[in-house]
Amino acid sequence: MDLGTGPMMAAEYQARRQRLLPPEEPSAPVLLVGTHNAVAARIAEEAGFDGCWVSSLEISATKGIPDRNLLGAKEMIDVAQTIRSATTLPVVVDCDNGYGTDLAAARVARELHLSGVTGMCIEDSAFPKRNSLIKSVDRSLESREAFAGRVARARAATGDDFVIVARTEALIAGLPLDDAIDRAQSYAEAGADIVVVHSNGGEVDDLWEIAKKWTGPARLASIPTAYTDVTLDELGHAGYGMVVYANHLLRGALATMTRLAAQLRRGGQLSALTGLAPIQEVLRLSGEPGVAAA
Ligand code: SPV
Ligand code: MG
């Protein structure tokens, strides 16, 4: 491992894009995982994931702020660049609602594209958005036409090789399934490569119904955080071409840090601590030359 990849060449850009959007419909879903920093991205790459998801929830949490449009576009671009240069995986950045306006969405799309990031996700929540996994929140959405216009602006700002994931929060806002699918259809027609009809724990049958009804000109993706018994195979068989496990590495790290903090605070022998990566692993993942896997 070295200091990471340098400026992005066209061939490398295309290689990353094709991993995210293979020319042939893949037999299994393209699988992304939330990576909140460079080390997480390297772990994801070694584990065999197809891409990195830079989650607004995870990055907000690591900065100690709630996931409600407080994270600025420039902050996300900075994190995305760090992650992009630490891995050869494609990186998709969760840009909330595109930061509230069509021009802001177009600008962040262009900046991400220029910095070698493979794609971004934008969702149709009105500004300020709230995290989708919080229940009992009144939510308002951009109109279907307005948000389709935002997708089109982002597309026009980047050209065809930047991957745009458009996500509707319609189900989470309490709209019927058919309205959600109609929204996704409009966003696909406006230039999205991939669409997500996001859901935070409604009936699992909704996942299958969405896939059955989907005829739009874009691949379908799922962020199945709330559906903890659904497998990757089941999503693939239903017709999902991409799956995003958005927050699980950070949650694992938080649980481990909490346990270790309590144990360390009690004092005692450090040799009694369990579940620690060896120092050699920290050195290796940081890119220290000549350090092999422990
Ligand atoms: C994120 O990971 O920030 C997402 C997915 O947008 S969710 O948390 O389900 O909103
Ligand atoms: Mg998010």
XYZ file of C-alpha atoms and ligand atoms in Angstrom:
305
model
C 0.000 0.000 0.000
C 1.277 3.508 -0.749
C 0.034 7.054 -0.290
C -2.931 6.406 -2.550
C -3.797 7.174 -6.123
C -2.822 10.504 -7.647
C -4.702 12.642 -10.156
C -7.331 10.620 -11.934
C -6.645 9.537 -15.519
C -9.561 8.998 -17.882
C -8.984 5.232 -18.046
C -9.000 4.930 -14.284
C -12.135 7.035 -14.073
C -13.888 4.769 -16.552
C -12.701 1.630 -14.758
C -14.258 2.850 -11.540
C -17.456 3.882 -13.298
C -17.811 0.468 -14.896
C -17.559 -1.253 -11.533
C -20.486 0.825 -10.385
C -22.466 0.591 -13.572
C -21.289 -2.535 -15.401
C -22.200 -2.403 -19.120
C -24.068 -5.714 -18.783
C -26.704 -6.006 -16.054
C -24.693 -7.867 -13.321
C -25.842 -11.262 -12.024
C -25.551 -10.081 -8.411
C -26.206 -6.546 -7.146
C -23.290 -4.121 -7.150
C -22.565 -3.830 -3.431
C -21.561 -0.574 -1.724
C -20.737 -0.023 1.923
C -20.660 3.154 3.964
C -17.045 4.250 4.446
C -16.631 7.224 6.725
C -12.903 7.688 6.175
C -9.914 6.426 4.206
C -9.198 3.475 6.491
C -12.786 2.267 6.231
C -12.506 2.529 2.445
C -9.358 0.387 2.436
C -11.046 -2.201 4.648
C -14.051 -2.201 2.287
C -11.813 -2.700 -0.738
C -9.967 -5.605 0.878
C -13.275 -7.193 1.888
C -14.353 -7.220 -1.758
C -17.031 -4.525 -1.911
C -17.704 -2.951 -5.302
C -17.800 0.625 -4.096
C -17.805 3.129 -1.258
C -20.865 5.069 -0.092
C -20.012 8.329 1.635
C -23.037 8.627 3.876
C -24.407 11.938 5.102
C -25.432 10.173 8.315
C -21.979 8.735 8.947
C -20.042 11.885 8.059
C -22.420 14.045 10.127
C -21.977 11.667 13.069
C -18.185 11.743 12.826
C -18.357 15.536 12.945
C -20.752 15.457 15.895
C -23.638 17.145 14.100
C -27.125 15.863 13.257
C -27.882 14.644 9.738
C -30.158 17.515 8.771
C -28.436 19.485 6.010
C -25.871 20.970 8.382
C -23.068 19.251 6.516
C -21.789 21.601 3.828
C -21.044 20.641 0.250
C -17.382 21.561 0.656
C -17.038 19.358 3.740
C -18.461 16.415 1.819
C -16.201 17.087 -1.152
C -13.149 17.123 1.152
C -14.084 13.808 2.769
C -14.894 12.290 -0.620
C -11.516 13.330 -2.038
C -9.687 11.745 0.885
C -11.602 8.517 0.427
C -11.275 8.567 -3.354
C -7.507 8.816 -3.183
C -7.227 6.006 -0.592
C -8.974 3.347 -2.666
C -9.355 2.137 -6.218
C -13.076 1.555 -5.622
C -15.690 3.856 -7.124
C -16.965 6.390 -4.612
C -20.577 7.593 -4.441
C -21.230 10.627 -2.284
C -24.556 11.105 -0.540
C -25.267 14.778 -1.234
C -28.626 14.989 0.575
C -30.977 17.141 -1.508
C -28.117 18.652 -3.493
C -27.868 21.327 -0.771
C -31.239 22.837 -1.476
C -31.059 24.386 -4.940
C -30.500 23.247 -8.498
C -27.373 25.385 -8.820
C -25.892 24.040 -5.595
C -26.555 20.488 -6.780
C -24.975 21.209 -10.165
C -21.948 22.778 -8.539
C -21.271 19.923 -6.135
C -21.776 17.406 -8.966
C -19.190 19.218 -11.060
C -16.679 19.510 -8.208
C -17.020 15.834 -7.331
C -16.690 14.816 -10.958
C -13.568 16.956 -11.393
C -12.008 15.404 -8.312
C -12.417 11.862 -9.618
C -15.393 10.844 -7.536
C -17.549 8.427 -9.528
C -21.010 9.515 -8.555
C -23.394 11.193 -6.190
C -26.813 10.531 -4.723
C -29.414 13.269 -4.387
C -32.819 12.910 -2.771
C -36.073 14.818 -3.156
C -36.379 15.996 0.482
C -37.011 19.714 0.807
C -34.330 21.774 2.576
C -33.532 21.186 5.412
C -33.745 17.438 5.085
C -33.995 15.077 8.064
C -32.347 11.671 8.230
C -34.646 9.076 6.678
C -34.352 6.594 9.533
C -35.930 8.943 12.098
C -39.596 8.074 12.490
C -42.443 10.481 13.273
C -40.949 13.495 11.579
C -43.053 15.722 9.351
C -41.372 15.660 5.996
C -41.844 17.780 2.956
C -40.583 16.950 -0.482
C -39.629 18.959 -3.506
C -42.270 18.608 -6.209
C -41.665 15.801 -8.658
C -41.096 18.297 -11.502
C -38.756 20.496 -9.477
C -36.602 17.588 -8.385
C -36.495 16.096 -11.886
C -35.192 19.511 -12.929
C -32.470 19.259 -10.268
C -31.374 15.873 -11.574
C -31.249 17.298 -15.094
C -29.127 20.239 -13.921
C -26.650 17.931 -12.204
C -26.487 15.797 -15.342
C -25.911 18.846 -17.559
C -23.097 19.994 -15.240
C -21.180 16.719 -15.475
C -21.890 14.975 -18.763
C -22.673 11.312 -19.099
C -19.840 9.586 -17.287
C -20.642 10.897 -13.805
C -23.035 8.493 -12.080
C -26.173 10.093 -10.681
C -28.256 8.202 -8.148
C -31.639 9.874 -7.609
C -33.604 8.921 -4.561
C -37.171 9.551 -3.626
C -38.244 9.870 -0.014
C -41.909 9.601 -1.023
C -42.658 6.448 1.008
C -40.937 7.916 4.055
C -43.065 11.053 3.667
C -46.190 8.843 3.648
C -47.053 8.968 -0.058
C -48.455 5.881 -1.805
C -46.169 3.414 -3.543
C -47.350 4.352 -7.020
C -46.502 8.024 -6.417
C -43.048 6.982 -5.253
C -42.512 4.903 -8.382
C -43.787 7.737 -10.596
C -41.284 10.076 -8.984
C -38.448 7.611 -9.538
C -39.561 7.262 -13.151
C -39.372 11.041 -13.689
C -35.920 11.199 -12.112
C -34.693 8.398 -14.365
C -36.065 10.193 -17.411
C -34.311 13.366 -16.231
C -30.935 11.631 -16.400
C -30.388 9.508 -13.284
C -28.476 6.268 -13.908
C -29.760 4.642 -10.737
C -32.852 5.300 -8.630
C -33.709 4.501 -5.030
C -37.255 4.391 -3.695
C -36.152 4.715 -0.098
C -38.099 3.211 2.770
C -37.452 3.181 6.486
C -39.255 0.115 7.671
C -42.601 -0.194 5.983
C -43.826 -3.553 4.735
C -41.044 -5.669 3.286
C -43.409 -6.483 0.430
C -42.970 -2.873 -0.694
C -39.402 -3.772 -1.704
C -40.667 -6.568 -3.955
C -43.582 -4.516 -5.302
C -41.272 -1.644 -6.286
C -38.988 -4.023 -8.183
C -41.937 -5.745 -9.881
C -43.429 -2.463 -11.059
C -40.151 -0.809 -12.100
C -39.863 -0.292 -15.863
C -37.863 2.943 -15.885
C -34.684 3.659 -17.833
C -32.398 3.366 -14.791
C -31.170 0.616 -12.509
C -32.865 0.168 -9.194
C -30.926 0.363 -5.921
C -31.882 -0.429 -2.339
C -30.566 0.940 0.962
C -32.087 -1.802 3.124
C -31.021 -0.613 6.602
C -34.515 -1.089 8.018
C -35.005 -4.553 6.484
C -32.575 -6.523 8.569
C -33.747 -9.992 7.495
C -33.547 -9.381 3.759
C -30.500 -10.863 2.006
C -28.428 -9.618 -0.888
C -29.541 -12.636 -2.945
C -33.202 -11.843 -2.365
C -32.697 -8.237 -3.450
C -30.788 -9.386 -6.532
C -33.458 -11.899 -7.528
C -36.132 -9.241 -7.117
C -34.313 -7.014 -9.626
C -32.183 -4.641 -7.569
C -28.945 -3.908 -9.421
C -27.277 -2.129 -6.510
C -27.420 -2.479 -2.730
C -25.959 -0.025 -0.212
C -25.132 -1.080 3.366
C -24.971 2.523 4.458
C -23.899 2.686 8.090
C -22.792 -0.679 9.435
C -19.017 -0.209 9.611
C -19.372 2.979 11.646
C -21.918 1.329 13.934
C -19.524 -1.563 14.495
C -16.693 0.861 15.257
C -18.882 2.825 17.706
C -19.893 -0.317 19.584
C -16.264 -1.413 19.854
C -15.075 2.045 20.952
C -17.787 2.247 23.615
C -16.875 -1.161 25.019
C -13.133 -0.431 24.989
C -13.527 3.040 26.506
C -15.351 1.552 29.504
C -12.759 -1.200 29.883
C -9.757 1.166 29.557
C -11.258 3.619 32.034
C -11.198 0.892 34.695
C -7.429 0.554 34.389
C -5.807 -2.841 34.668
C -3.671 -4.733 32.225
C -3.828 -3.716 28.577
C -3.284 -7.372 27.706
C -6.818 -8.045 28.971
C -8.346 -5.984 26.170
C -9.993 -8.012 23.425
C -11.065 -7.226 19.897
C -8.180 -4.882 19.074
C -6.538 -4.750 15.650
C -2.754 -5.155 16.021
C -0.657 -1.971 15.718
C 0.823 -3.534 12.581
C -2.636 -3.369 11.027
C -2.942 0.350 11.813
C 0.439 0.926 10.195
C -0.424 -1.180 7.142
C -3.816 0.446 6.573
C -2.274 3.885 6.954
C -0.025 3.033 4.000
C 3.242 2.616 5.924
C 5.691 1.178 3.371
C 6.861 -2.391 3.853
C 4.309 -3.432 6.489
C 2.592 -6.702 5.656
C -0.728 -7.976 6.973
C -0.462 -9.204 10.567
C -27.158 7.916 4.636
O -26.454 6.907 4.808
O -26.827 9.027 5.026
C -28.424 7.777 3.945
C -29.187 6.555 4.083
O -28.856 8.735 3.350
S -30.272 6.803 5.414
O -29.507 6.955 6.617
O -31.158 5.661 5.400
O -31.010 8.042 5.150
Mg -27.925 10.526 3.837
